[in-house]
Short mmCIF file of C-alpha atoms and ligand atoms in Angstrom, two decimals:
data_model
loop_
_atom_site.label_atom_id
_atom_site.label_comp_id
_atom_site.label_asym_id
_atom_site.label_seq_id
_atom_site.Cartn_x
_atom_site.Cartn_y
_atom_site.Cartn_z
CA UNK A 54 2.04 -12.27 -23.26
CA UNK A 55 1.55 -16.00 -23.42
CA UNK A 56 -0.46 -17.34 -20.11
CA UNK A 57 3.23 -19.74 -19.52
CA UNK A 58 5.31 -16.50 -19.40
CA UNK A 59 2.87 -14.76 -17.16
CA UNK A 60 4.55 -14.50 -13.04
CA UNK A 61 1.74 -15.98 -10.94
CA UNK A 62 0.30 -12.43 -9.99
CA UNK A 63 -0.54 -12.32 -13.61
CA UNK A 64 -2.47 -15.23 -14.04
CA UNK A 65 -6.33 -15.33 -14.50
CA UNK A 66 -8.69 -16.62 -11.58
CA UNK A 67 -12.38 -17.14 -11.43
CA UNK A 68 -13.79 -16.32 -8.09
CA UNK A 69 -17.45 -17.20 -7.98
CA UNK A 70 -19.23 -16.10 -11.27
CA UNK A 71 -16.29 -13.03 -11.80
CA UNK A 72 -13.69 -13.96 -14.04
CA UNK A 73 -10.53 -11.75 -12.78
CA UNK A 74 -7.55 -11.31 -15.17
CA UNK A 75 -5.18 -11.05 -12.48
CA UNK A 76 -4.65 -11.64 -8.60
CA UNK A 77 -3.43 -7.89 -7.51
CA UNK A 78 -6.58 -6.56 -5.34
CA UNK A 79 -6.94 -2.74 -3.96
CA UNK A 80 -7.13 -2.84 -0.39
CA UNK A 81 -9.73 -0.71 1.33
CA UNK A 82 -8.09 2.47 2.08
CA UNK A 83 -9.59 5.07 4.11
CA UNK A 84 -9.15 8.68 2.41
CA UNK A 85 -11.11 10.64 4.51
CA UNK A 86 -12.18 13.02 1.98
CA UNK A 87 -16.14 12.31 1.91
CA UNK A 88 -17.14 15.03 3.06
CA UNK A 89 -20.29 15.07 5.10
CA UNK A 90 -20.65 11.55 4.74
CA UNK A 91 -20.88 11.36 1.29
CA UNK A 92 -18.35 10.54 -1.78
CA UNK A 93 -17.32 12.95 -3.77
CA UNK A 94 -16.65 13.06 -7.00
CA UNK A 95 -12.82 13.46 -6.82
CA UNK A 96 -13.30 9.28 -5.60
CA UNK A 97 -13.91 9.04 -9.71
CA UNK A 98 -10.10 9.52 -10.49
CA UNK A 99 -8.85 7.53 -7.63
CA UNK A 100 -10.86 4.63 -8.42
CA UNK A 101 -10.69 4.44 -11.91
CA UNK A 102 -6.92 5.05 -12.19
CA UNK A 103 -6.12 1.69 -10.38
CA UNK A 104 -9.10 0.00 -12.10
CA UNK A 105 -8.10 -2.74 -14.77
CA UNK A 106 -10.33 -4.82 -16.97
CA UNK A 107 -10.87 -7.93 -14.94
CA UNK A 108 -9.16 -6.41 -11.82
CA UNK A 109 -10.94 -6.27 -8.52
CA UNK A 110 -10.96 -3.04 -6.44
CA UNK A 111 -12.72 -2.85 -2.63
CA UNK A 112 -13.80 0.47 -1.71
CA UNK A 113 -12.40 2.23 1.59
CA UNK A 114 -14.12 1.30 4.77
CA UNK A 115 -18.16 3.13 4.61
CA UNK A 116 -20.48 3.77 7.47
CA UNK A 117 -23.75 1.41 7.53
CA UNK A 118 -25.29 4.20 9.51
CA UNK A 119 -24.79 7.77 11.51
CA UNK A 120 -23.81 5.95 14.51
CA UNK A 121 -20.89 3.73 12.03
CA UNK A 122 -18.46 6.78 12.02
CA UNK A 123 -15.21 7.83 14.25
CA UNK A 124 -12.57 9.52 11.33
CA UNK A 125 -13.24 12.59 9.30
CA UNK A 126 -14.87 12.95 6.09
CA UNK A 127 -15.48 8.90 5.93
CA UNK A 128 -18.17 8.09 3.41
CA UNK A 129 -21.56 6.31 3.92
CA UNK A 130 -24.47 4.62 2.18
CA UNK A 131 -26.92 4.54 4.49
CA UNK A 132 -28.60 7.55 3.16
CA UNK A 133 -30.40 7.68 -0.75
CA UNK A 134 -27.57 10.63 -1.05
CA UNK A 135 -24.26 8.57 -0.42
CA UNK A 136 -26.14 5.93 -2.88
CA UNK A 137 -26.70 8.31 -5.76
CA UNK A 138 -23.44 10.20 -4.65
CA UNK A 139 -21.68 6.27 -5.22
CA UNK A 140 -23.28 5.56 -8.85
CA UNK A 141 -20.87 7.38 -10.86
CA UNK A 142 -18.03 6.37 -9.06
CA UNK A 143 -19.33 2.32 -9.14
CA UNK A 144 -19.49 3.45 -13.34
CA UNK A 145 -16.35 4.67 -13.55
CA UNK A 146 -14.76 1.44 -12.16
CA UNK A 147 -16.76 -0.42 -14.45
CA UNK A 148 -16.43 1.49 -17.53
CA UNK A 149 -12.73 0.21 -17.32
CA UNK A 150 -13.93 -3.38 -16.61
CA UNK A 151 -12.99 -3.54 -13.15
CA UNK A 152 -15.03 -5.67 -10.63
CA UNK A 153 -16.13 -3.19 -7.45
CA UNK A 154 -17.14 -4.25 -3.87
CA UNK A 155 -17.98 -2.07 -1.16
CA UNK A 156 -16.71 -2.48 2.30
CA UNK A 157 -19.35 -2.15 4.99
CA UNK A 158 -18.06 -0.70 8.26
CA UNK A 159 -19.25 0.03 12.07
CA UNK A 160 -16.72 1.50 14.23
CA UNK A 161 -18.24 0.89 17.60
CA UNK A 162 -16.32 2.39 20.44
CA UNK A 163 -13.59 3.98 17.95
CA UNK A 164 -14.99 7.11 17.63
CA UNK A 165 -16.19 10.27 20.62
CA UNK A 166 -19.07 11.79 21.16
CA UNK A 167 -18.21 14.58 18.29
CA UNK A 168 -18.61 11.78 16.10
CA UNK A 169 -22.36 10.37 16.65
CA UNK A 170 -25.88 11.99 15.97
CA UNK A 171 -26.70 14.48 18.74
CA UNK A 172 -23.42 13.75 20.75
CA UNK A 173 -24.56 10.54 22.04
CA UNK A 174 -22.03 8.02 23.30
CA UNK A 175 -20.83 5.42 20.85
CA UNK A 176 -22.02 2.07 20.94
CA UNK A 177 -19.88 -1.35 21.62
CA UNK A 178 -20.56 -4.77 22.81
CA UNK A 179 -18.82 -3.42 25.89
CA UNK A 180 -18.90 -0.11 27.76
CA UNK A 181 -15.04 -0.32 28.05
CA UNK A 182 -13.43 2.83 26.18
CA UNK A 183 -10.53 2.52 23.87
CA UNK A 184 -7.40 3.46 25.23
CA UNK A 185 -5.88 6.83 23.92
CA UNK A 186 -4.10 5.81 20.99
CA UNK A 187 -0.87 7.39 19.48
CA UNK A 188 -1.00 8.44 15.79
CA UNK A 189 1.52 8.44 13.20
CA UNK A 190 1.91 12.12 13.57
CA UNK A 191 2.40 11.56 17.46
CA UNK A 192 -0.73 13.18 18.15
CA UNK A 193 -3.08 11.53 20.46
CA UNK A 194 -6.65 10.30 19.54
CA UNK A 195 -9.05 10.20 22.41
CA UNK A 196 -12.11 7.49 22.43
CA UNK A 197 -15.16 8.68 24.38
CA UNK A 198 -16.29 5.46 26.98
CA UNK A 199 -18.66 3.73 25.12
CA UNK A 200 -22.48 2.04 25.79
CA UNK A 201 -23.05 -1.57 25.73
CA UNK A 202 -25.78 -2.71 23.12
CA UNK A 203 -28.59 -4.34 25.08
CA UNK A 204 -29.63 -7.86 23.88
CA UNK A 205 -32.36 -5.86 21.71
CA UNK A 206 -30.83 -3.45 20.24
CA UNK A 207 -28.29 -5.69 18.42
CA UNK A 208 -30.38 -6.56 15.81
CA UNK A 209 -31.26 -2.98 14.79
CA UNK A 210 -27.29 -2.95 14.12
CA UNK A 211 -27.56 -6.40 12.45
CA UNK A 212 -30.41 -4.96 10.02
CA UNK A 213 -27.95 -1.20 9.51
CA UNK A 214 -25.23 -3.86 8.10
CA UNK A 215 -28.31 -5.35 5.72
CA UNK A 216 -29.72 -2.62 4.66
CA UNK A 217 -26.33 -0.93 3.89
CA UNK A 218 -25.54 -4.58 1.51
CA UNK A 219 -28.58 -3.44 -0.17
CA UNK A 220 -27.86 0.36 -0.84
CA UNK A 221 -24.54 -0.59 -2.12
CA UNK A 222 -25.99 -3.22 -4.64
CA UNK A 223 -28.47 -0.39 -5.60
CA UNK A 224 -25.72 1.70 -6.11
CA UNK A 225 -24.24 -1.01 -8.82
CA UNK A 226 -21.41 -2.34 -6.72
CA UNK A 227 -20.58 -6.01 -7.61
CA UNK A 228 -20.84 -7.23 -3.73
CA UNK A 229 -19.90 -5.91 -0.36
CA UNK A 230 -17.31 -6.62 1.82
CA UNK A 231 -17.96 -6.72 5.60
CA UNK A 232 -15.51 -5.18 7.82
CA UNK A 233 -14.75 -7.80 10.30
CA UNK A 234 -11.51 -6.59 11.26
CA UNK A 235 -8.89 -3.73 12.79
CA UNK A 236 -10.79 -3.54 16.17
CA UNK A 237 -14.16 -2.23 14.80
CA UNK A 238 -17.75 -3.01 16.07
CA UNK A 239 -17.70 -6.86 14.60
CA UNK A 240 -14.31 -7.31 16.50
CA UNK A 241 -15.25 -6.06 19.35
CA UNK A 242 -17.87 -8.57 20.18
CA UNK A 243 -15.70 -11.75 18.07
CA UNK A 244 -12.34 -10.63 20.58
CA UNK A 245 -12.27 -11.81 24.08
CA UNK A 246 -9.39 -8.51 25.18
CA UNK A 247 -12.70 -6.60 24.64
CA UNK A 248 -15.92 -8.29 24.93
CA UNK A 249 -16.71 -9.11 28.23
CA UNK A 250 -20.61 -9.30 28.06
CA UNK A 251 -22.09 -12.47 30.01
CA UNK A 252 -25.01 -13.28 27.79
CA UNK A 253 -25.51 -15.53 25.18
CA UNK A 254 -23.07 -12.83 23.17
CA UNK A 255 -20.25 -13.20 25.23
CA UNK A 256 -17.99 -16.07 27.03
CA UNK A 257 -17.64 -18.99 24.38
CA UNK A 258 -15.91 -18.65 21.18
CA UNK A 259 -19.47 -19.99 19.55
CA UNK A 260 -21.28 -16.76 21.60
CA UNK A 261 -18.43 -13.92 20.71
CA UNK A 262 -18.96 -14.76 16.69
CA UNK A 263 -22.53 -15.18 17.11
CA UNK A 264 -23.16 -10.97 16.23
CA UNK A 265 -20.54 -11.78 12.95
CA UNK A 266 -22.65 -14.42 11.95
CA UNK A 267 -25.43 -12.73 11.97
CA UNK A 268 -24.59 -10.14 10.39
CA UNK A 269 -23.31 -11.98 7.08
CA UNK A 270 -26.41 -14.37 7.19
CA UNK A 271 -28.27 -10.94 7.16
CA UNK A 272 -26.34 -9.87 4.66
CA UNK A 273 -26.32 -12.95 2.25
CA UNK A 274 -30.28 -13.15 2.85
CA UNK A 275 -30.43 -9.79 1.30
CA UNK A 276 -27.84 -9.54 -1.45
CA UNK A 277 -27.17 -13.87 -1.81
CA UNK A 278 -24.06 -15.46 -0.76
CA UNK A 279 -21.87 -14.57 -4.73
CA UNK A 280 -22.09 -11.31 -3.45
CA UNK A 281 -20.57 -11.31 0.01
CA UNK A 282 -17.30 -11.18 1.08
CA UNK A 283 -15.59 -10.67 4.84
CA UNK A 284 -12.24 -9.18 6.27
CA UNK A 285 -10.78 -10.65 9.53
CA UNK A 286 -7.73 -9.86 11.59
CA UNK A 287 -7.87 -12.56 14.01
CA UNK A 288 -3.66 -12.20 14.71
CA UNK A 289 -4.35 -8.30 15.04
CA UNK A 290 -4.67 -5.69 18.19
CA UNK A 291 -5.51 -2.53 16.74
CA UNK A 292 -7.41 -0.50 18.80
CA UNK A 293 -6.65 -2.57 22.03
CA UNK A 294 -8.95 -5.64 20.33
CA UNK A 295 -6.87 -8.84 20.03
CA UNK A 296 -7.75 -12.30 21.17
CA UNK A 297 -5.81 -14.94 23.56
CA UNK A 298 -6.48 -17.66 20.75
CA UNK A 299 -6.33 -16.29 17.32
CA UNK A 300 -5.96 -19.86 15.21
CA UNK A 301 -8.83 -20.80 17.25
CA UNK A 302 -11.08 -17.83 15.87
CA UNK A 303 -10.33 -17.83 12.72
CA UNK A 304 -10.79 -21.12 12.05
CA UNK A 305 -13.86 -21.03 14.05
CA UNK A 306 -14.87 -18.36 11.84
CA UNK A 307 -14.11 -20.09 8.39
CA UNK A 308 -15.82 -22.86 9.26
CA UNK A 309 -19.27 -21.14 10.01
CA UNK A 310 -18.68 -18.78 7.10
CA UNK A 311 -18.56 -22.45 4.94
CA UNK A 312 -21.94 -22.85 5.99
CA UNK A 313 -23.11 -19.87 4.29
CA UNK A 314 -21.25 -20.25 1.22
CA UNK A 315 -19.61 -16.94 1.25
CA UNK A 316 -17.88 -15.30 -1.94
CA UNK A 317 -14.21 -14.41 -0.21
CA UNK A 318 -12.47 -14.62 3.15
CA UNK A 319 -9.97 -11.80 2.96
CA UNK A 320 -7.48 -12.13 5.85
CA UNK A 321 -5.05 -9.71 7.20
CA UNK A 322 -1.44 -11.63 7.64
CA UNK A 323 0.09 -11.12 11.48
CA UNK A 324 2.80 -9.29 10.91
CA UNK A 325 5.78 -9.50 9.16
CA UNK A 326 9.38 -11.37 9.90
CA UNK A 327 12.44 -10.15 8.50
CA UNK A 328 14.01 -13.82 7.68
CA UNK A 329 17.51 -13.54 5.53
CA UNK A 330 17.27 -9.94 5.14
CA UNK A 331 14.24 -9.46 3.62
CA UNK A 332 10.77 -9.09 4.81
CA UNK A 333 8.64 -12.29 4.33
CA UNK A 334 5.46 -13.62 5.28
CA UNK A 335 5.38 -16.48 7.97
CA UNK A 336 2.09 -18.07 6.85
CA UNK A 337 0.69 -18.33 9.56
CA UNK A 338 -2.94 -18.39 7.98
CA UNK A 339 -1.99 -21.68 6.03
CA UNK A 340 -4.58 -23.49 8.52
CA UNK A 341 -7.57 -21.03 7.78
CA UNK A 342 -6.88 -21.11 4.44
CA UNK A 343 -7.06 -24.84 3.91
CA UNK A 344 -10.23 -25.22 5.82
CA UNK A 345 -11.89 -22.42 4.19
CA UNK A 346 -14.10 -23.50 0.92
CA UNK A 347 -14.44 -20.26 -0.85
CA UNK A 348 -11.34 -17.92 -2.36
CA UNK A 349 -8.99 -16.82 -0.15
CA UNK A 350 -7.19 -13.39 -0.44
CA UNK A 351 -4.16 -12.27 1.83
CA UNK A 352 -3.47 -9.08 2.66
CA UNK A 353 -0.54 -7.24 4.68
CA UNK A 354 2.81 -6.44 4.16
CA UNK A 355 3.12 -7.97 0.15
CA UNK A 356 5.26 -6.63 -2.14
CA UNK A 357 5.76 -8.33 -5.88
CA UNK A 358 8.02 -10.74 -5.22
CA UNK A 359 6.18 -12.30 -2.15
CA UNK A 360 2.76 -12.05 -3.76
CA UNK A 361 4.03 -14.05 -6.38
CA UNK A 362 5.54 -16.78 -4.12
CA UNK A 363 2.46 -17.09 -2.11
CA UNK A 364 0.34 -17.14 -5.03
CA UNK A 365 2.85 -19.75 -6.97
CA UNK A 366 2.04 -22.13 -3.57
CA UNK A 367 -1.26 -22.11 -3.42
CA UNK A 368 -0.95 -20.41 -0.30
CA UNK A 369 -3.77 -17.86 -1.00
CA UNK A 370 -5.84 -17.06 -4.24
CA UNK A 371 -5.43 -13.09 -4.40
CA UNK A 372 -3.17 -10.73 -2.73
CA UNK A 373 -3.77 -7.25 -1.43
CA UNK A 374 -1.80 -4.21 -2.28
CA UNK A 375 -2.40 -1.25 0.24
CA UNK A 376 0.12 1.16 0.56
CA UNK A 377 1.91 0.28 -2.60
CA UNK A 378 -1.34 0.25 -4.71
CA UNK A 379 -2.14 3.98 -3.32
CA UNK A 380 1.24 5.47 -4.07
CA UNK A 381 1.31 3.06 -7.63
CA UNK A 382 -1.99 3.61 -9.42
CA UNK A 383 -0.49 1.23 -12.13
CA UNK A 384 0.71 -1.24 -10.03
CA UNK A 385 -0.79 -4.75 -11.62
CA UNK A 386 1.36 -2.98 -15.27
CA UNK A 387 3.92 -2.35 -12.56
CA UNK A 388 4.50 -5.59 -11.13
CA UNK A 389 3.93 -7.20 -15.05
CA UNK A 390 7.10 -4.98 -16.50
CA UNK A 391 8.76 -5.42 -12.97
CA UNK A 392 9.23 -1.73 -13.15
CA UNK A 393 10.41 0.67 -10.24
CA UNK A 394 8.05 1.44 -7.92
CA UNK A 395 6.77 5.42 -6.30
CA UNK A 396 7.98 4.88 -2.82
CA UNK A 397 4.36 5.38 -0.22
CA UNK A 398 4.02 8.31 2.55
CA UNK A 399 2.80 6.52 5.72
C1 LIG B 569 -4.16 5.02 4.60
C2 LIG B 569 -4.71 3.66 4.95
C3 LIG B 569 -6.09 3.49 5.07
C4 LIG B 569 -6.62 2.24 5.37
N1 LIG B 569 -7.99 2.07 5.41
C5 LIG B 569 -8.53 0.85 5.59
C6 LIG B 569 -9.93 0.65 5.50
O1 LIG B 569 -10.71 1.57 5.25
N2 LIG B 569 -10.40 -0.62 5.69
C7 LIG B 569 -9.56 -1.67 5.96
O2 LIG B 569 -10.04 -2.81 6.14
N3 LIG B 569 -8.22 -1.51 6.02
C8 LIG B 569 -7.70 -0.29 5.82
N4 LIG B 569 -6.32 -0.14 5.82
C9 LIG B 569 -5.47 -1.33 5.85
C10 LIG B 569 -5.15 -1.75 4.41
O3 LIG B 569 -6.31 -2.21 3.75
C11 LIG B 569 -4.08 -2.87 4.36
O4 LIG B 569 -4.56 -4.03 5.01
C12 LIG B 569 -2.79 -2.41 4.99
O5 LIG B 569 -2.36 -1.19 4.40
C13 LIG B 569 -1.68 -3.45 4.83
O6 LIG B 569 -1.44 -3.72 3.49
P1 LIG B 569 -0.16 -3.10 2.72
O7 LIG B 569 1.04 -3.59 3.47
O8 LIG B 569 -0.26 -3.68 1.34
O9 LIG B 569 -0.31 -1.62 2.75
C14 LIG B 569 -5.77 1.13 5.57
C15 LIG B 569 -4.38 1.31 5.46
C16 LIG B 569 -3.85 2.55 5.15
C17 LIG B 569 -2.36 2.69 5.00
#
């Protein structure tokens, strides 16, 4: 197909020193079939059946350490085993030229005692449990109170994040993307429903992002800044974690990540408005997106007409495909013969 007739989903893009052949991106998607903490090698198929030459995939969410966890059968890579366990699954994704990155997760106070090394309570920048939350079966997850980190500990957490960047490079992923969003650990100290610490990582905006920051400075010291990525939610509350002033934090937390010279912001979109009958995105990140320097993906709510639009305005560089890309393994051939699409199971 000539590169005029292409819709804008279609079109190539160059983000950093990868040269993607098209803008559709697999979102991280928990599966929770790791067992033990470590991929299996059932995570071959999935991956590689919604890998395209030129196409880039992030991994689901995957604990930086045995304290990271607070679902079932989530993988890790803190251990040589998850990393050896990931290198044929990194492979297969490349052997179909797709571009891999690795999202690097700490839950914090989302998890319960039965989820942390000998039963210990979880760890938080607060000692403020989560709520019981309902689940989309209607039952009822329970969150065990958690512990606040002391000032000294958070670096050990800081350095779990690092050393994770580096087992997933060793395991041959392209770059990692740091979960900074949904209500997890990084959250939890950037959101001011949750963190109510008084030291110097609590109170201002500046003090609440200070553990984020750290952690990708950490992170780009160890694996350099073309390899790092970050999700943010600031409009979100999952997990009881929202913030009185999200414009204010995520700008506030583009324009530190400039500093570092960051690969990809990937933000999740608030959510969605039905306007004239059909579900659209309000755009609300327009603001973060302008000030941010490096490529901008959106994710939340896109289906192929709207990721075209927003991609046709400049609005962001690459769009996310959750739900749609798990139910369509095919979905960037999909969207390109505008064929009917496998309807998802929440
Ligand atoms: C089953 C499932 C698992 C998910 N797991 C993760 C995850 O591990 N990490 C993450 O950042 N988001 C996760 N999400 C959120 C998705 O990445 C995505 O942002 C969300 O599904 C909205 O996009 P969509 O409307 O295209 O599905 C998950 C969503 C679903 C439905």
């Amino acid at each position: 197909m000539a590169e005029e007739e292409k819709i804008p989903l279609l079109k190539p893009y160059k983000m950093g020193k990868f040269n993607l052949s098209h803008r559709i991106v697999l979102a991280p998607l928990t599966r929770s079939r790791s067992y033990g903490n470590v991929p299996q090698p059932h995570a071959i198929l999935y991956y590689s059946q919604r890998a395209t030459k030129g196409g880039l995939l992030i991994a689901e969410a995957t604990g930086v350490s045995d304290t990271a966890q607070g679902y079932p059968s989530t993988p890790g890579i803190w251990t040589q085993e998850q990393v050896e366990a990931w290198k044929p699954i990194v492979k297969a994704v490349h052997d179909k030229g797709g571009i891999f990155f690795c999202q690097i997760w700490h839950v914090g106070r989302v998890s319960n005692n039965g989820y942390q090394p000998n039963g210990q309570v979880p760890i938080s920048s607060t000692d403020r449990a989560v709520p019981p939350q309902k689940q989309h079966d209607d039952t009822v997850e329970e969150y065990s109170p958690p512990r606040r980190l002391t000032i000294e500990e958070i670096p050990l957490i800081v350095n779990d994040f690092k050393l994770a960047a580096r087992n997933a490079i060793e395991a041959g992923f392209d770059g990692v993307e740091i979960h900074g969003a949904h209500g997890y650990i990084i959250e939890q100290f950037m959101k001011d429903s949750v963190n109510d610490r008084t030291d110097e990582y609590g109170g201002s905006i500046e003090n609440r992002c200070r553990f984020a920051l750290e952690v990708v400075e950490a992170v780009v010291n160890e694996i350099g800044a073309e390899r790092v990525g970050i999700r943010l939610s600031p409009f979100a509350d999952y997990m009881e974690c929202w913030d009185s002033n999200p414009e204010q934090l995520g700008l506030y937390m583009v324009q530190s990540l400039n500093k570092y010279d960051i690969l990809y912001c990937h933000m999740i979109e608030p959510r969605m408005s039905i306007i004239d009958g059909r579900r659209q995105i309000p755009h609300r990140l327009l603001p973060i997106r302008k000030a941010f320097k490096g490529t901008f993906i959106a994710a939340g709510g896109y289906d192929r007409d709207e990721g075209n639009k927003v991609v046709a305005e400049g609005y962001t560089d690459l769009v996310t495909y959750g739900r749609l890309f798990l139910a369509n393994p095919d979905l960037p051939r999909r969207f390109e013969l505008n064929s009917p699409l496998n309807k998802y199971n929440r």
